[in-house]
Coordinates of N, CA and C in Angstrom, one line a residue:
M1 N -21.5 -4.6 15.9 CA -21.9 -3.5 17.0 C -21.6 -2.4 16.3
S2 N -23.0 -1.4 16.5 CA -23.0 -0.2 15.8 C -22.4 1.1 16.9
P3 N -21.7 1.8 16.5 CA -21.5 3.0 17.8 C -22.8 3.9 18.3
A4 N -22.5 3.9 19.6 CA -23.9 4.8 20.2 C -24.3 6.2 19.4
P5 N -25.3 6.8 19.2 CA -25.3 7.8 18.1 C -24.7 9.0 19.0
D6 N -24.8 9.0 20.1 CA -24.0 10.0 21.0 C -22.6 10.0 20.9
E7 N -21.9 9.3 20.5 CA -20.1 8.8 20.5 C -19.4 10.0 20.4
R8 N -19.8 10.3 19.4 CA -18.7 11.7 18.9 C -19.2 12.9 19.9
D9 N -19.9 12.9 19.8 CA -20.5 13.9 20.9 C -19.5 13.9 22.3
R10 N -19.6 12.4 22.7 CA -19.3 12.2 24.2 C -17.5 12.2 24.0
I11 N -16.9 11.9 22.8 CA -15.5 12.1 22.7 C -15.2 13.2 22.4
R12 N -16.0 14.4 21.7 CA -15.3 15.5 21.6 C -15.8 16.4 23.3
A13 N -16.4 15.8 24.0 CA -16.5 16.3 25.4 C -15.4 15.7 26.3
A14 N -15.2 14.7 26.0 CA -14.1 14.0 26.9 C -13.0 15.1 26.4
M15 N -12.4 15.2 25.0 CA -11.6 16.2 24.4 C -11.4 17.4 25.5
N16 N -12.6 17.9 25.4 CA -12.7 19.3 26.0 C -12.3 19.2 27.6
R17 N -12.4 18.1 28.3 CA -12.1 17.9 29.6 C -10.9 17.7 29.7
I18 N -10.2 17.0 29.1 CA -8.7 16.2 29.1 C -8.0 17.8 28.6
L19 N -8.2 18.2 27.5 CA -7.6 19.6 27.4 C -7.6 21.0 28.7
S20 N -8.7 20.5 28.8 CA -8.8 21.7 30.2 C -8.4 21.4 31.4
G21 N -7.9 20.2 31.6 CA -7.3 19.7 32.8 C -7.9 19.3 33.9
T22 N -9.4 18.8 33.6 CA -10.7 18.7 34.7 C -11.3 17.1 34.0
P23 N -10.2 16.3 33.9 CA -11.0 14.8 33.5 C -11.8 14.1 34.5
Q24 N -12.9 13.4 34.3 CA -13.8 12.6 35.6 C -13.6 11.5 34.9
N25 N -13.2 10.7 34.0 CA -13.2 9.0 34.0 C -11.8 8.6 33.7
S26 N -10.8 9.6 33.5 CA -9.7 8.9 33.4 C -8.2 9.8 33.9
N27 N -7.2 9.6 34.0 CA -6.0 9.9 34.7 C -5.9 11.2 33.7
G28 N -6.5 11.5 32.6 CA -6.1 12.8 32.2 C -4.9 13.1 31.2
A29 N -4.3 12.0 30.8 CA -3.2 11.7 29.8 C -3.6 12.6 28.7
L30 N -2.7 12.9 27.8 CA -2.8 13.2 26.5 C -2.5 12.4 25.4
T31 N -3.2 11.0 25.7 CA -3.4 10.1 24.7 C -4.5 9.7 24.5
I32 N -4.9 8.8 23.4 CA -5.9 8.2 22.9 C -6.7 7.4 24.0
V33 N -5.7 6.5 24.6 CA -6.2 5.6 25.6 C -7.1 6.3 26.6
A34 N -6.5 7.4 27.3 CA -7.1 8.2 28.1 C -8.3 8.8 27.7
L35 N -8.2 9.5 26.3 CA -9.6 10.2 25.6 C -10.6 9.2 25.5
A36 N -10.2 7.7 25.2 CA -11.2 6.7 25.3 C -11.9 6.3 26.6
Q37 N -11.0 6.5 27.2 CA -11.9 5.9 29.0 C -12.5 7.1 29.7
E38 N -12.0 8.5 28.8 CA -12.9 9.8 29.6 C -14.2 9.7 29.0
A39 N -14.1 9.3 27.6 CA -15.2 9.2 26.7 C -16.0 8.1 27.1
E40 N -16.0 7.3 27.9 CA -16.4 5.8 27.8 C -16.7 5.3 26.6
V41 N -15.9 5.3 25.8 CA -15.6 4.4 24.7 C -14.9 3.2 24.1
P42 N -14.8 2.4 23.3 CA -13.7 1.4 23.4 C -12.5 2.1 22.7
R43 N -11.7 1.7 22.5 CA -10.5 2.5 22.2 C -10.4 2.3 20.7
N44 N -10.8 1.2 20.0 CA -11.3 1.5 19.0 C -12.1 2.5 18.0
A45 N -12.7 2.9 18.8 CA -13.6 3.8 18.3 C -13.0 5.0 17.9
L46 N -11.7 5.3 18.6 CA -10.8 6.6 17.8 C -9.6 5.8 17.0
T47 N -9.6 4.4 16.7 CA -8.3 4.2 16.3 C -9.0 3.8 15.0
Q48 N -10.2 2.9 14.8 CA -11.0 2.9 13.7 C -12.4 3.3 13.1
R49 N -12.8 3.9 14.2 CA -14.0 4.4 13.6 C -14.1 6.1 13.3
H50 N -13.1 6.7 14.4 CA -13.7 8.4 14.4 C -11.9 8.5 14.2
L51 N -11.5 8.2 13.3 CA -10.0 8.8 12.9 C -9.6 10.3 13.0
D52 N -10.8 10.8 12.4 CA -10.6 12.5 12.6 C -11.1 13.0 13.6
L53 N -11.2 12.5 14.4 CA -11.7 13.4 16.2 C -10.1 12.7 16.8
K54 N -9.3 11.7 16.4 CA -8.1 11.1 17.1 C -7.1 12.3 16.4
K55 N -7.4 12.7 15.7 CA -6.5 13.6 14.5 C -6.6 15.0 15.3
E56 N -8.0 15.4 15.5 CA -8.2 16.5 16.0 C -7.5 16.6 17.4
F57 N -7.7 15.5 18.2 CA -7.1 15.5 19.6 C -5.8 15.7 19.4
Y58 N -4.9 15.1 18.6 CA -3.6 15.3 18.3 C -3.3 16.8 18.2
E59 N -4.2 17.3 17.1 CA -3.2 18.7 16.7 C -4.2 19.6 17.8
R60 N -4.9 19.4 18.5 CA -5.0 20.2 19.2 C -4.3 20.3 20.8
V61 N -3.6 19.4 20.8 CA -2.4 18.9 21.8 C -1.5 19.6 21.9
K62 N -0.8 19.5 20.0 CA 0.1 20.2 19.6 C 0.3 21.8 19.8
E63 N -1.2 22.0 19.2 CA -1.6 23.7 19.3 C -1.1 24.3 20.4
R64 N -1.6 23.4 22.0 CA -1.6 23.6 23.1 C 0.2 24.0 23.6
G65 N 0.9 23.1 22.5 CA 2.2 23.4 23.0 C 2.7 22.5 24.2
A66 N 1.7 21.6 24.5 CA 2.0 20.3 25.1 C 2.5 19.4 24.5
T67 N 3.4 18.3 25.2 CA 4.0 17.2 24.7 C 3.0 15.9 24.7
P68 N 2.5 15.3 24.2 CA 2.0 14.1 24.6 C 2.6 13.1 25.7
D69 N 2.0 12.4 26.4 CA 2.3 11.4 27.4 C 3.1 10.2 26.8
V70 N 2.6 10.0 25.5 CA 3.4 9.1 25.2 C 4.7 9.6 24.4
E71 N 4.8 10.7 24.4 CA 6.5 11.1 23.7 C 6.9 11.1 24.7
I72 N 6.5 11.3 26.2 CA 7.6 12.2 27.2 C 8.0 10.8 27.6
R73 N 7.0 9.9 27.8 CA 7.2 8.3 28.4 C 8.4 8.1 27.1
L74 N 8.3 7.8 25.8 CA 9.2 7.4 25.0 C 10.4 8.2 24.8
R75 N 10.6 9.3 25.3 CA 11.8 10.3 25.3 C 12.6 9.9 26.3
A76 N 11.8 9.5 27.7 CA 12.7 9.3 29.2 C 13.0 7.7 29.0
K77 N 12.5 6.9 28.0 CA 13.0 5.6 27.8 C 14.2 5.6 27.0
I78 N 14.3 6.3 25.9 CA 15.3 6.5 24.9 C 16.6 7.1 26.1
V79 N 16.3 8.0 26.6 CA 17.5 8.6 27.6 C 18.3 7.3 28.4
E80 N 17.1 6.2 28.9 CA 17.5 5.5 29.7 C 18.6 4.2 29.0
L81 N 17.7 4.3 27.9 CA 18.4 3.0 27.0 C 20.1 3.5 26.5
K82 N 20.0 4.8 26.3 CA 21.2 5.6 25.9 C 22.5 5.3 26.9
E83 N 21.8 5.6 28.6 CA 22.8 5.5 29.5 C 23.0 4.2 29.9
T84 N 22.2 3.2 29.3 CA 22.7 1.7 29.8 C 23.8 1.1 28.6
I85 N 23.3 1.7 27.2 CA 24.3 1.6 26.2 C 25.4 2.1 27.0
A86 N 25.8 3.1 27.3 CA 27.1 4.0 27.4 C 27.8 3.1 28.4
R87 N 26.7 2.5 29.5 CA 27.5 1.9 30.7 C 28.1 0.2 30.3
K88 N 27.2 0.2 29.3 CA 27.3 -1.7 28.6 C 28.7 -1.4 27.7
N89 N 28.8 -0.5 27.3 CA 30.0 0.2 25.9 C 31.3 -0.1 27.3
A90 N 31.1 0.8 28.3 CA 32.1 1.1 29.4 C 32.7 -0.3 29.7
E91 N 31.8 -1.2 30.1 CA 32.1 -2.2 30.8 C 32.8 -3.4 29.7
L92 N 32.4 -3.3 28.7 CA 32.6 -4.1 27.3 C 34.4 -3.5 27.6
E93 N 34.8 -2.5 27.1 CA 36.2 -1.6 27.0 C 36.9 -2.3 28.0
Q94 N 36.4 -2.2 29.3 CA 37.3 -2.5 30.3 C 37.5 -4.2 30.1
L95 N 36.5 -5.1 29.7 CA 37.0 -6.4 29.6 C 37.8 -6.6 28.4
R96 N 37.6 -6.0 27.3 CA 38.7 -6.0 26.2 C 40.1 -5.6 26.8
T97 N 40.1 -4.8 27.4 CA 41.4 -4.3 28.4 C 41.9 -5.3 29.0
D98 N 41.1 -5.9 29.8 CA 41.6 -6.8 30.8 C 42.4 -8.2 30.4
V99 N 41.6 -8.4 29.1 CA 42.2 -9.9 28.3 C 43.2 -10.1 28.3
P100 N 44.0 -9.2 27.6 CA 45.4 -9.5 27.4 C 46.6 -9.8 28.8
S101 N 45.9 -9.1 30.2 CA 46.6 -9.3 31.2 C 46.3 -10.8 31.9
L102 N 45.0 -10.8 31.7 CA 44.5 -12.3 32.3 C 45.5 -13.4 31.4
V103 N 45.5 -13.1 29.9 CA 45.9 -14.3 29.6 C 47.5 -14.2 29.7
R104 N 47.9 -13.1 30.0 CA 49.4 -13.5 30.4 C 49.6 -14.1 31.7
V105 N 48.8 -13.8 32.8 CA 49.0 -14.3 34.0 C 48.8 -15.9 33.8
V106 N 47.7 -16.2 33.3 CA 47.4 -17.7 32.7 C 48.5 -18.5 32.2
N107 N 49.5 -17.9 31.2 CA 50.8 -18.3 30.4 C 51.4 -18.6 31.8
E108 N 51.9 -17.2 32.3 CA 53.0 -17.3 33.5 C 52.6 -18.7 34.7
L109 N 51.3 -18.9 34.9 CA 51.4 -19.6 35.9 C 51.6 -21.0 35.5
S110 N 51.0 -21.2 34.2 CA 51.0 -22.2 33.4 C 52.9 -22.9 33.6
L111 N 53.2 -21.7 33.2 CA 54.8 -22.1 33.1 C 55.6 -22.3 34.5
E112 N 55.2 -21.9 35.3 CA 55.3 -21.9 36.9 C 55.2 -23.1 37.0
N113 N 53.9 -23.5 36.9 CA 53.4 -25.0 37.3 C 54.1 -26.3 36.7
R114 N 54.4 -26.2 35.6 CA 55.2 -27.0 34.7 C 56.6 -27.0 35.2
H115 N 57.2 -26.1 35.7 CA 58.5 -26.1 36.2 C 58.5 -26.8 37.5
L116 N 57.7 -26.6 38.4 CA 57.5 -27.1 39.5 C 57.4 -28.5 39.5
R117 N 56.5 -29.0 38.4 CA 56.5 -30.2 38.5 C 57.7 -30.9 37.6
E118 N 58.5 -30.1 36.8 CA 59.6 -31.0 36.8 C 60.2 -31.1 37.8
R119 N 60.4 -30.1 38.5 CA 61.4 -30.1 39.8 C 61.3 -31.3 41.0
L120 N 59.8 -31.2 41.0 CA 59.5 -32.3 41.7 C 60.2 -33.4 41.3
A121 N 59.4 -33.9 40.0 CA 60.1 -35.3 39.5 C 61.4 -35.6 39.5
E122 N 62.2 -34.4 39.4 CA 63.9 -34.4 39.4 C 64.0 -35.2 41.3
L123 N 63.4 -34.9 42.3 CA 63.7 -34.8 43.7 C 63.3 -36.4 43.7
E124 N 64.5 -37.1 45.0 CA 64.3 -38.2 45.3 C 63.3 -37.8 46.5
S125 N 62.1 -38.4 46.8 CA 61.2 -38.1 47.8 C 60.3 -39.4 48.0
N126 N 59.8 -39.0 49.2 CA 58.3 -39.9 49.3 C 57.0 -39.2 48.0
V127 N 57.4 -38.3 47.9 CA 56.0 -37.3 47.2 C 56.0 -38.3 45.7
H128 N 54.7 -38.6 45.5 CA 54.6 -38.6 44.0 C 53.8 -37.9 43.2
V129 N 54.0 -37.6 41.9 CA 53.0 -36.4 41.8 C 51.9 -37.6 40.6
L130 N 50.8 -37.4 41.1 CA 49.5 -37.5 40.8 C 49.3 -37.3 39.1
P131 N 48.6 -37.9 38.5 CA 48.6 -37.7 37.2 C 47.2 -36.6 37.4
T132 N 47.4 -35.6 36.4 CA 46.5 -34.4 35.8 C 45.0 -35.2 35.4
Q133 N 44.1 -34.8 36.1 CA 42.7 -34.9 35.8 C 42.1 -34.1 34.5
R134 N 41.9 -34.0 33.5 CA 41.2 -33.5 32.6 C 40.1 -33.7 32.7
R135 N 39.3 -32.3 32.2 CA 37.9 -32.8 32.0 C 37.6 -32.3 30.7
P136 N 36.6 -33.6 30.3 CA 36.5 -33.7 28.7 C 35.6 -32.2 28.5
R137 N 36.1 -31.7 27.2 CA 35.8 -30.9 26.8 C 34.1 -31.0 26.4
V138 N 33.6 -29.5 26.7 CA 32.1 -29.6 26.4 C 32.0 -29.0 25.0
R139 N 31.1 -29.4 24.1 CA 30.6 -29.1 22.8 C 29.5 -28.6 22.8

């Protein structure tokens, strides 16, 4: 499929509308996707056929001092991910701190349980200790 004869003109006009803040066919984002929508051309027209116009668009965005929407979204995502990592690191540190205490509690309870079973075995009563059921190990 060959490009329409006025494709480059439509892309340039769309570029001007987006950069002037008056988009007609897109959301006006400073992205190639929005530029393609605004020009009513397939996106690959900018990513494969008219690389010079794609480059020109990004250069004009940069000259304006505006940050492209893609970069804004990526920077926001980076901040969000860094916060998630910090939360997860804090949670991991807390878990590492808790483990020794939990191991001590398990050991104390095991010793107490053994001691109580021994005392119960020594008593003469009607109470009989049932054998402990062991769960099979899952491999």
